[in-house]
mmCIF file of C-alpha atoms and ligand atoms in Angstrom:
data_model
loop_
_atom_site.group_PDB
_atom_site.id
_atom_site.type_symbol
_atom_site.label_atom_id
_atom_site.label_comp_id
_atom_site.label_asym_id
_atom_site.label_seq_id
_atom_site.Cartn_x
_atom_site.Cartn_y
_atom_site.Cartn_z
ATOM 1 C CA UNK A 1 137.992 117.921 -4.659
ATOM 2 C CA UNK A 2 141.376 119.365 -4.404
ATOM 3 C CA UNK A 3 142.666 122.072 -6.572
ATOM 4 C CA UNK A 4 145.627 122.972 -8.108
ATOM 5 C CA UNK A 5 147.456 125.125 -9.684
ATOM 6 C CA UNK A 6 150.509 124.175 -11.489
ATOM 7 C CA UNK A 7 152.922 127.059 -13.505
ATOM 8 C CA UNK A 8 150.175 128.684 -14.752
ATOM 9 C CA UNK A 9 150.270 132.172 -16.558
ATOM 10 C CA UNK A 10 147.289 134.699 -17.530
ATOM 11 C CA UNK A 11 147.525 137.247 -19.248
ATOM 12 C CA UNK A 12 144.788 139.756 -20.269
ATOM 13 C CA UNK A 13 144.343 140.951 -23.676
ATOM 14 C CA UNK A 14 147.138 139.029 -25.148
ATOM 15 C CA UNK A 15 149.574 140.290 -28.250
ATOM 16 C CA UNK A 16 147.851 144.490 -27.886
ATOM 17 C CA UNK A 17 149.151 147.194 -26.199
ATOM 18 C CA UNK A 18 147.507 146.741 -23.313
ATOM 19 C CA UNK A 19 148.100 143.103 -22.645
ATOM 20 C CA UNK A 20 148.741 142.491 -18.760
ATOM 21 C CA UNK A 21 150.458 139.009 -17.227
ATOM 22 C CA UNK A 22 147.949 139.135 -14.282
ATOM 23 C CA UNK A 23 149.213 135.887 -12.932
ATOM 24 C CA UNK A 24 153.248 134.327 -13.668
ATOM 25 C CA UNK A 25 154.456 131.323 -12.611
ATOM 26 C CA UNK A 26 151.728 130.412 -10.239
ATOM 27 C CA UNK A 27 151.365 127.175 -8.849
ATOM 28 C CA UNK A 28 149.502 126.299 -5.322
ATOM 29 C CA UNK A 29 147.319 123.692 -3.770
ATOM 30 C CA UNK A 30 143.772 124.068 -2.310
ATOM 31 C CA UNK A 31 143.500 121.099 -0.220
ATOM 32 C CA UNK A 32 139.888 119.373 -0.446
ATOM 33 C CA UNK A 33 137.357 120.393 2.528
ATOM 34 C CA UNK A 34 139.504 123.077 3.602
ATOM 35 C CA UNK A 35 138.589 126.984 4.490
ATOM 36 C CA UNK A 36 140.954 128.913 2.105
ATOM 37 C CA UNK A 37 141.541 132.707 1.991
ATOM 38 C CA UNK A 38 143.511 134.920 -0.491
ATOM 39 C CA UNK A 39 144.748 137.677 0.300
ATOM 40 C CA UNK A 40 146.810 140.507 -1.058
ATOM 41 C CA UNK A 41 147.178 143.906 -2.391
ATOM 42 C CA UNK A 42 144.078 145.211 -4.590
ATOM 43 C CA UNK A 43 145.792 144.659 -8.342
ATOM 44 C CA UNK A 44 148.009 141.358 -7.016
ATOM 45 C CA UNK A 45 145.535 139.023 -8.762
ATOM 46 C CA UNK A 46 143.393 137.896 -6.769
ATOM 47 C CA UNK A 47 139.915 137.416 -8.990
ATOM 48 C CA UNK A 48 142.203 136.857 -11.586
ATOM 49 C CA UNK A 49 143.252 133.621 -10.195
ATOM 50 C CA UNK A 50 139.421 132.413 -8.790
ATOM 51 C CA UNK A 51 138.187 133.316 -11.800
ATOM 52 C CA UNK A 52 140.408 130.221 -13.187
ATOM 53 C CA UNK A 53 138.360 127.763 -10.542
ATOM 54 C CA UNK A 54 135.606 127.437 -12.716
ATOM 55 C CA UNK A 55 136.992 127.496 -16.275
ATOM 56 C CA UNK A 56 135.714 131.295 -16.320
ATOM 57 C CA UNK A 57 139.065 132.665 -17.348
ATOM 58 C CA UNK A 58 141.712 130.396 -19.089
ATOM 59 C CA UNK A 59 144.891 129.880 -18.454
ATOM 60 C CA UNK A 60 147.672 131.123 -20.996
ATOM 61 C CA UNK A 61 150.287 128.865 -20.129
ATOM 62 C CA UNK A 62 150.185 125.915 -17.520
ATOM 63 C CA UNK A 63 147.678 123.688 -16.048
ATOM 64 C CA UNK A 64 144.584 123.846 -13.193
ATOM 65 C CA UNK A 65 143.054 120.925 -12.118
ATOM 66 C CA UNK A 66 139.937 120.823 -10.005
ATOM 67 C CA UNK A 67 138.565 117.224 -9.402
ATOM 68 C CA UNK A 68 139.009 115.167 -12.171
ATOM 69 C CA UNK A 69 138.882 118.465 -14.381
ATOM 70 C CA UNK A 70 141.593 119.549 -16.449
ATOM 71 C CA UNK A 71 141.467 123.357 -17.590
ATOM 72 C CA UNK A 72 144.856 124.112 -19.697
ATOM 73 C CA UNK A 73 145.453 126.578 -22.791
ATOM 74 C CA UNK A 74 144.117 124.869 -25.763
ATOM 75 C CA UNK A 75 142.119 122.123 -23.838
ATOM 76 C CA UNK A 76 138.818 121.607 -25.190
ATOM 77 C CA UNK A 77 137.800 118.467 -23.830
ATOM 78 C CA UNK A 78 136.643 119.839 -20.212
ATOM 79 C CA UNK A 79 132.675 120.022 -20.270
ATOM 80 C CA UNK A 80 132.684 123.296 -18.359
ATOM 81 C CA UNK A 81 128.832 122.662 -17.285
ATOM 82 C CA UNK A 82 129.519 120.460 -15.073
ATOM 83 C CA UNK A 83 133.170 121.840 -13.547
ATOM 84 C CA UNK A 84 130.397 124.962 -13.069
ATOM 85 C CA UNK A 85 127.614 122.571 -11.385
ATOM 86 C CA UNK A 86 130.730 121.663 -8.734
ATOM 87 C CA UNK A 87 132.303 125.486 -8.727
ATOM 88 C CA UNK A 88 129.889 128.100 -7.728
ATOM 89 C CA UNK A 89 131.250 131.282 -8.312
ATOM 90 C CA UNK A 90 130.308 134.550 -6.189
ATOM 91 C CA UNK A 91 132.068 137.483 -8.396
ATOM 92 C CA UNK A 92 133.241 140.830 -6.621
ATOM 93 C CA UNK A 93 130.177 142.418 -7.175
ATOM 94 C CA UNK A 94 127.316 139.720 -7.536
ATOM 95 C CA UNK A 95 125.205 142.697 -8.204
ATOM 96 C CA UNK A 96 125.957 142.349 -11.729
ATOM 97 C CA UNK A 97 125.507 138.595 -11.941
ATOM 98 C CA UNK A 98 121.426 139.034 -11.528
ATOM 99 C CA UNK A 99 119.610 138.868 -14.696
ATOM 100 C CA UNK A 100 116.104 137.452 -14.067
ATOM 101 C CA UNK A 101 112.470 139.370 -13.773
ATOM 102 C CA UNK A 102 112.029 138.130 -10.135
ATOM 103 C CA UNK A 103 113.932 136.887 -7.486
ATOM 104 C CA UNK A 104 112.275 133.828 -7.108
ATOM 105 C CA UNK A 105 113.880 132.941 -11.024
ATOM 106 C CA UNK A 106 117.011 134.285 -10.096
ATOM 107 C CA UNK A 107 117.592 132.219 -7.928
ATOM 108 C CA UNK A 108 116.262 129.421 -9.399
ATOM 109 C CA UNK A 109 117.805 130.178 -12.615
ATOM 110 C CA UNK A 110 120.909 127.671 -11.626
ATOM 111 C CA UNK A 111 118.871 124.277 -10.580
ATOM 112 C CA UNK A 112 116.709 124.859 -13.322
ATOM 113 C CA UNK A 113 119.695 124.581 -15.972
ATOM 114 C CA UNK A 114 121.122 121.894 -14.285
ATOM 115 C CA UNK A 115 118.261 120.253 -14.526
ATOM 116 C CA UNK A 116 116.252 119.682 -11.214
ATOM 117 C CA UNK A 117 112.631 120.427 -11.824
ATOM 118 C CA UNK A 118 110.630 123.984 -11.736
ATOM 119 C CA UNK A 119 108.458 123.325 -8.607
ATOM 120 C CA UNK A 120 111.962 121.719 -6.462
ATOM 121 C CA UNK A 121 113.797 124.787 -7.475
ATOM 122 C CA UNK A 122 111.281 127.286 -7.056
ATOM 123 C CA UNK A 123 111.294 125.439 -3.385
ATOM 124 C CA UNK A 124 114.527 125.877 -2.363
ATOM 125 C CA UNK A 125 114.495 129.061 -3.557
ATOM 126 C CA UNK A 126 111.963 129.924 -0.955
ATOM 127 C CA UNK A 127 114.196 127.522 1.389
ATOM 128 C CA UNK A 128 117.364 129.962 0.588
ATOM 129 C CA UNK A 129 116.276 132.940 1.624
ATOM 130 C CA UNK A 130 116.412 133.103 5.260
ATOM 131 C CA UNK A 131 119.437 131.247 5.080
ATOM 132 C CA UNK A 132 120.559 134.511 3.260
ATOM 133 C CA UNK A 133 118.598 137.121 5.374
ATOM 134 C CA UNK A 134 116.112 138.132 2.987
ATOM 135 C CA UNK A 135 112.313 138.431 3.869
ATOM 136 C CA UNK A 136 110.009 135.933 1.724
ATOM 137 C CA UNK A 137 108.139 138.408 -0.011
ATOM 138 C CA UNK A 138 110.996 139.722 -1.763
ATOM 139 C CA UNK A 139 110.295 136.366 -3.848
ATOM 140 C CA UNK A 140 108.138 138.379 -6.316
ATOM 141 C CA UNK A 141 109.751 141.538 -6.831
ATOM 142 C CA UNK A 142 112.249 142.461 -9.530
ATOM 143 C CA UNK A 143 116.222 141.806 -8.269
ATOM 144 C CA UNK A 144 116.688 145.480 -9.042
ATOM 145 C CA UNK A 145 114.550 147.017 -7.229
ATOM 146 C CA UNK A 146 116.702 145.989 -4.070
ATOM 147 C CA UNK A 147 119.386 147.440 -2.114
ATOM 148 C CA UNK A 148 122.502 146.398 -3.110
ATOM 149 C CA UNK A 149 123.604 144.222 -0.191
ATOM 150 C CA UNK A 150 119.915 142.485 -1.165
ATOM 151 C CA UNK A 151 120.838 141.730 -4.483
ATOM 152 C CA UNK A 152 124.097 140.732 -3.293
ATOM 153 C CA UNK A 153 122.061 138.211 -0.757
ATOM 154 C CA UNK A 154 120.174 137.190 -3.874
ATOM 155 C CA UNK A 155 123.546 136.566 -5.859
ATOM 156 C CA UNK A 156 124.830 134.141 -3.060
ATOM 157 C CA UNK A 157 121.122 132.510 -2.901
ATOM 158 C CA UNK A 158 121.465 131.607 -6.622
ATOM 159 C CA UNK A 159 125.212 130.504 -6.381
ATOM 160 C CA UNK A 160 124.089 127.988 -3.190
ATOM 161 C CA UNK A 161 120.998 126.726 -4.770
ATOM 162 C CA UNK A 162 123.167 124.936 -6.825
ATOM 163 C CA UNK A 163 124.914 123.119 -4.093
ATOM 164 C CA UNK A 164 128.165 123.005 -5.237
ATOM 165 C CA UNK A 165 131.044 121.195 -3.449
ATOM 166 C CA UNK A 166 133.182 124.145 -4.237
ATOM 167 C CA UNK A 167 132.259 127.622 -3.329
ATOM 168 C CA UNK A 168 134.340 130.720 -4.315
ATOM 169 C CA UNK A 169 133.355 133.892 -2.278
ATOM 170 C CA UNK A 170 135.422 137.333 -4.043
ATOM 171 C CA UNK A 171 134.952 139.664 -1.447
ATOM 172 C CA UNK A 172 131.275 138.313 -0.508
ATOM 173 C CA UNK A 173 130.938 140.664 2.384
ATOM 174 C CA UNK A 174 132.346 143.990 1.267
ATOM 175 C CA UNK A 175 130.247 147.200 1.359
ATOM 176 C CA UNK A 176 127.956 145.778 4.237
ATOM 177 C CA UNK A 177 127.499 146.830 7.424
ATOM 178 C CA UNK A 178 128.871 144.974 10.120
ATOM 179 C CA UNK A 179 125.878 143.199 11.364
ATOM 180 C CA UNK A 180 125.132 142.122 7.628
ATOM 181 C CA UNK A 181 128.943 141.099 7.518
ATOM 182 C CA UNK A 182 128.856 138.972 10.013
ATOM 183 C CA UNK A 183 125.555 136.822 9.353
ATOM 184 C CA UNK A 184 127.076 136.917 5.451
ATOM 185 C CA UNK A 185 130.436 135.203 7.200
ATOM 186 C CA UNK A 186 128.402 132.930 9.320
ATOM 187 C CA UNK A 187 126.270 131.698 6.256
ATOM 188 C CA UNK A 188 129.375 130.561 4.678
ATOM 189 C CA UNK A 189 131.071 129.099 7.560
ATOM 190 C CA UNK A 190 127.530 127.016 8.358
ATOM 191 C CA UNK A 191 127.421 126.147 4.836
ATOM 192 C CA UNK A 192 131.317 124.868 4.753
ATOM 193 C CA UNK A 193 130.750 122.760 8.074
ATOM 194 C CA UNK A 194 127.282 121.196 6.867
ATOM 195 C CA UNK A 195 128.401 120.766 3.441
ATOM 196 C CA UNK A 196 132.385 119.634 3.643
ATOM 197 C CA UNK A 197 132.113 121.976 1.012
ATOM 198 C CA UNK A 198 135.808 123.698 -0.046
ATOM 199 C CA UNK A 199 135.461 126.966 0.628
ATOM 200 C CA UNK A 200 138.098 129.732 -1.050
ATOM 201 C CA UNK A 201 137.458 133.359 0.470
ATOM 202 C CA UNK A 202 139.021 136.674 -1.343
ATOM 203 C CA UNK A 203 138.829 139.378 1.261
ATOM 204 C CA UNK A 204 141.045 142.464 2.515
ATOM 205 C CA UNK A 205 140.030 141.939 5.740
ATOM 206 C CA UNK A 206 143.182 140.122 7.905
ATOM 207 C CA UNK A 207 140.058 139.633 10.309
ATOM 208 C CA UNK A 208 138.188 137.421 8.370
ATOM 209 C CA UNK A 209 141.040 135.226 7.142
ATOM 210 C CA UNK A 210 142.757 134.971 10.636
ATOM 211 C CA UNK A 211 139.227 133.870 12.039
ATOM 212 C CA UNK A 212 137.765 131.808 9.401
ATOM 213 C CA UNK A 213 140.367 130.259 7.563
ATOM 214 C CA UNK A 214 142.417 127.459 7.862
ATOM 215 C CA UNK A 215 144.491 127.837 4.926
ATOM 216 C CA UNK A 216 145.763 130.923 3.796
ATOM 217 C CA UNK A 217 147.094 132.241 0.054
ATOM 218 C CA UNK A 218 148.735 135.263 -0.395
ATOM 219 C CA UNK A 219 149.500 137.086 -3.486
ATOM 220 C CA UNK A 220 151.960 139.587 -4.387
ATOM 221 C CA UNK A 221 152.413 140.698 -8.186
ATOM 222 C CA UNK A 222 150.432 138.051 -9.361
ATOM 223 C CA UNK A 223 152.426 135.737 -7.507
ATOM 224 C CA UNK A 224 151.669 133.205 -4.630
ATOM 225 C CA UNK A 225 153.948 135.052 -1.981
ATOM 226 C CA UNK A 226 153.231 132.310 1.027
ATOM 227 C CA UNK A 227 150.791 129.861 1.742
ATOM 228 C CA UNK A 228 149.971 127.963 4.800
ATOM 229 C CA UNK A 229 148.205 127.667 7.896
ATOM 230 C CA UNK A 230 147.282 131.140 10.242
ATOM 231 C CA UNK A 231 150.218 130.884 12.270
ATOM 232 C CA UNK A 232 153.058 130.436 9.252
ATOM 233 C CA UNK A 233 151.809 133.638 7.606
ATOM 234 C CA UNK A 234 151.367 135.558 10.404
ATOM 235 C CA UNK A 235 154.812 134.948 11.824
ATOM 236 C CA UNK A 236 155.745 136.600 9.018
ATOM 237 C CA UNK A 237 154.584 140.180 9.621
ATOM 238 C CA UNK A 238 156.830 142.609 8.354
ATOM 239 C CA UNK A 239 157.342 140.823 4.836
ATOM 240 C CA UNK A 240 153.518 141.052 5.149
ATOM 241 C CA UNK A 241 153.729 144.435 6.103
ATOM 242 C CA UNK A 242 156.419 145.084 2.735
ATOM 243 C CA UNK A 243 153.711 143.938 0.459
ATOM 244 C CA UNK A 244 150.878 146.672 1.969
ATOM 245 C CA UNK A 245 149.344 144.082 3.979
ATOM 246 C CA UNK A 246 149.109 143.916 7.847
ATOM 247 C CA UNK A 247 148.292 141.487 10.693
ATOM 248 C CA UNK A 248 144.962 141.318 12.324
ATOM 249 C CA UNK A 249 144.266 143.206 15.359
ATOM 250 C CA UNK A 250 144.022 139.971 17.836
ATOM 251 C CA UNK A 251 147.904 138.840 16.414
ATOM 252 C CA UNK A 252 148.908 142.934 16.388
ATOM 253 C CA UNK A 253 147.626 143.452 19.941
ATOM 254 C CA UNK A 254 149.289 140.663 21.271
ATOM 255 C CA UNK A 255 152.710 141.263 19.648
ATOM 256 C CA UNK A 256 152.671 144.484 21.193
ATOM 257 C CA UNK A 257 151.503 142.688 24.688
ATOM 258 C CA UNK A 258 154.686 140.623 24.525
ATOM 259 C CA UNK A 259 157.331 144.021 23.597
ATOM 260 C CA UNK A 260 156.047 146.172 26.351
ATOM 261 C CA UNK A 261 155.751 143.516 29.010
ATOM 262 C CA UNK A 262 159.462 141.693 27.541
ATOM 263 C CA UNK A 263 157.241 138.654 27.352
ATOM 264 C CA UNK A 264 159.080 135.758 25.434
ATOM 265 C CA UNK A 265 156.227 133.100 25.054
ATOM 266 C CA UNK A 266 153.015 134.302 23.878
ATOM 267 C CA UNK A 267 151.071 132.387 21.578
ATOM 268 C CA UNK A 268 149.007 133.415 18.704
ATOM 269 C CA UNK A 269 145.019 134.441 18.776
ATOM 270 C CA UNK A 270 142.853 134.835 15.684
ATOM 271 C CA UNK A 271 139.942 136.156 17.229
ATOM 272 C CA UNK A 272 139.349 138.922 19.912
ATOM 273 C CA UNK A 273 137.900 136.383 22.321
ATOM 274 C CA UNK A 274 140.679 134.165 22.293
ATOM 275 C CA UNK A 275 142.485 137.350 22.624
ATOM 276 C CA UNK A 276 140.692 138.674 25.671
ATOM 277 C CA UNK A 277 140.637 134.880 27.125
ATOM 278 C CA UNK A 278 144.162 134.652 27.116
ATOM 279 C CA UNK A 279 145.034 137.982 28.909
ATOM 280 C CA UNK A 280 142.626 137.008 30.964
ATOM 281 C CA UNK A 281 144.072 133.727 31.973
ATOM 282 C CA UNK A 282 147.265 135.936 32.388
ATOM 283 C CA UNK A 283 146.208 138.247 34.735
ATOM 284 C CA UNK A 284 144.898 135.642 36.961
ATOM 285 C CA UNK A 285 147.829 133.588 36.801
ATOM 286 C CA UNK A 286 150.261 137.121 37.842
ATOM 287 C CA UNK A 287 147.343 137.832 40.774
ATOM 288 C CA UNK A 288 147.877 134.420 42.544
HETATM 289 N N1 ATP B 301 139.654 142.338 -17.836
HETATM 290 C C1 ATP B 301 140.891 142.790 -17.641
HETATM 291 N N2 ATP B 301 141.612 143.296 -18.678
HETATM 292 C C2 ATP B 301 142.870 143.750 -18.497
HETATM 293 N N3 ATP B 301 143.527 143.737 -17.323
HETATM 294 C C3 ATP B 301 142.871 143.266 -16.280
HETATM 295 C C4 ATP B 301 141.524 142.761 -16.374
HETATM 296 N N4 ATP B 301 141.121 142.356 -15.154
HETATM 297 C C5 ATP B 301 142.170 142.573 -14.323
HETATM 298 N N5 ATP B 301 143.212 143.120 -14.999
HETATM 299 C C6 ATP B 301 144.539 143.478 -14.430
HETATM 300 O O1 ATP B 301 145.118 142.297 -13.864
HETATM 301 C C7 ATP B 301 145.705 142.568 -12.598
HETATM 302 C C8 ATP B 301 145.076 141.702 -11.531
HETATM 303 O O2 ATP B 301 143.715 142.079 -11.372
HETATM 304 P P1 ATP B 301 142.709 141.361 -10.391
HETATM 305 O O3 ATP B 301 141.369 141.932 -10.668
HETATM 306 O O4 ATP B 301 142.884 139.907 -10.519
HETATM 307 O O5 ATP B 301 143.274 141.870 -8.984
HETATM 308 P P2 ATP B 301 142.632 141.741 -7.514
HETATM 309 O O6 ATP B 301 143.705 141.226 -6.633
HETATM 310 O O7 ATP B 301 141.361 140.995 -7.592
HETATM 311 O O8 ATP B 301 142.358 143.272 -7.149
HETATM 312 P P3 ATP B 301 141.213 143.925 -6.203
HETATM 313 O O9 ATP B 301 141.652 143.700 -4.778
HETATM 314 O O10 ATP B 301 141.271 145.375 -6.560
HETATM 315 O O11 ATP B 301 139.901 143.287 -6.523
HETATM 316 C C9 ATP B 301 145.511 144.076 -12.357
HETATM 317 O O12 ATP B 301 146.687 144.735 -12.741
HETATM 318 C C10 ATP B 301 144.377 144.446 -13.267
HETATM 319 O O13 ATP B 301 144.498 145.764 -13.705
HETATM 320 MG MG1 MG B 302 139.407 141.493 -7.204
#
């Protein structure tokens, strides 16, 4: 399902004092099956604008289409259960989006209201969570009595039970450690490649977008600043830099690479491997 964003305008707390245009003039694709990430400066709008995805926030002026769905100021049409049974939503802290006495009904809280029986739910909810790296007695016990990286494995357990086509990670792996980080990235990436599902990441780490993603949004003022592939907005460091954002490391290290050593042709690596393979390679190739 593709998504798209065409002119569209939020603002928060509309006609007070305190009313905010979070997003202005905003209009960008999300190509179907793809690995998006958004990026930008904390404030530039970046929940603002996933929160749109599934009809959670409305826009104030313009249109979004997801699918066949139509979400628009004023529309009243769109049956928001089921643009929700496609969308599933991880918010910035999915702490706060437990409610249930156990686990186990957290996480089947979704199927159940979509209608897949109590037994099949309760099932994959067992199913889910080693996927998530939780233990299976944790099943029982009350969501908030966990740690909060738990309940955020919990969070993600409930929004993939659901199996939506779209999934819409803000910030999924912040606060962890970097062992939890990474199996929380893998999870998602296994789930996008088994699932064709369209993935959009939010995340301040250049790391994660320049290794997982294969689309890239940035924002800027509530703006979409650039979009494209990893090697378009990376080129484009020191407008990147302007808007208090920075390369990853791999791209960084190898720009410097190519200044010190007056190199002219040295392509771009997203990962630290690649990174380490191509010096590699170099080396070798200045030994023989
Ligand atoms: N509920 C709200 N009411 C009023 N203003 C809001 C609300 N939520 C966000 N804003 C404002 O809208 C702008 C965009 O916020 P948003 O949360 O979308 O940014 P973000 O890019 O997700 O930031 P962060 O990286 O800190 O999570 C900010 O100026 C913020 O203060
Ligand atoms: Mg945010």
């Amino acid at each position: 399902m593709d998504i798209s964003f065409n002119q569209v305008e939020h603002r928060y707390m509309s006609g007070t004092p305190f009313e905010k245009v979070a997003l202005k003039d905003f209009s960008v694709t999300i190509p179907s099956g793809s690995f998006t990430a958004v990026i930008g400066h904390t404030g530039s709008g970046k929940s603002t604008f996933i929160q749109h995805i599934n009809g959670l926030l409305k826009p104030t002026s313009g249109t979004v289409k997801v699918g066949p769905y139509t979400i628009a100021a004023g529309e009243k049409k769109i049956d928001l259960k089921a643009l929700r049974k496609e969308v599933g939503l991880v918010f910035q802290y999915p702490e706060h989006q437990l409610f249930e006495e156990t686990v186990e009904k957290d996480i089947s809280f979704g199927p159940i209201n979509f209608g897949v029986p109590k037994a099949k739910a309760m099932r994959r909810a067992k199913e889910l969570l080693p996927h998530v790296g939780l233990p299976e007695h944790v099943l029982t016990t009350s969501p908030f009595q966990l740690s909060g990286g738990q309940m955020r494995r919990v969070a993600i357990a409930g929004v993939l039970a659901v199996n939506p086509s779209i999934l819409v990670l803000d910030e999924p792996a912040a606060s962890l450690d970097p062992e939890g980080r990474k199996q929380m990235m893998d999870l998602f990436v296994r789930y996008h490649k088994e699932n064709q599902t369209t993935t959009v990441l939010v995340t301040h780490h250049m790391e994660d977008a320049a290794r997982y993603a294969d689309h890239i949004i940035v924002l800027h003022n509530g703006q979409v600043e650039m979009t494209g592939g990893r090697e378009l907005i990376f080129e484009r460091a020191s407008r990147l830099r302007e808007i208090g954002l920075d390369l990853p490391d791999s791209v960084r290290f190898l720009e410097q690479i190519k200044e010190k050593w007056s190199l002219t042709d040295v392509p771009m690596h997203f990962d630290l491997e690649g990174t380490a393979d191509y010096l590699a390679g170099f080396m070798k190739g200045k030994e023989e």
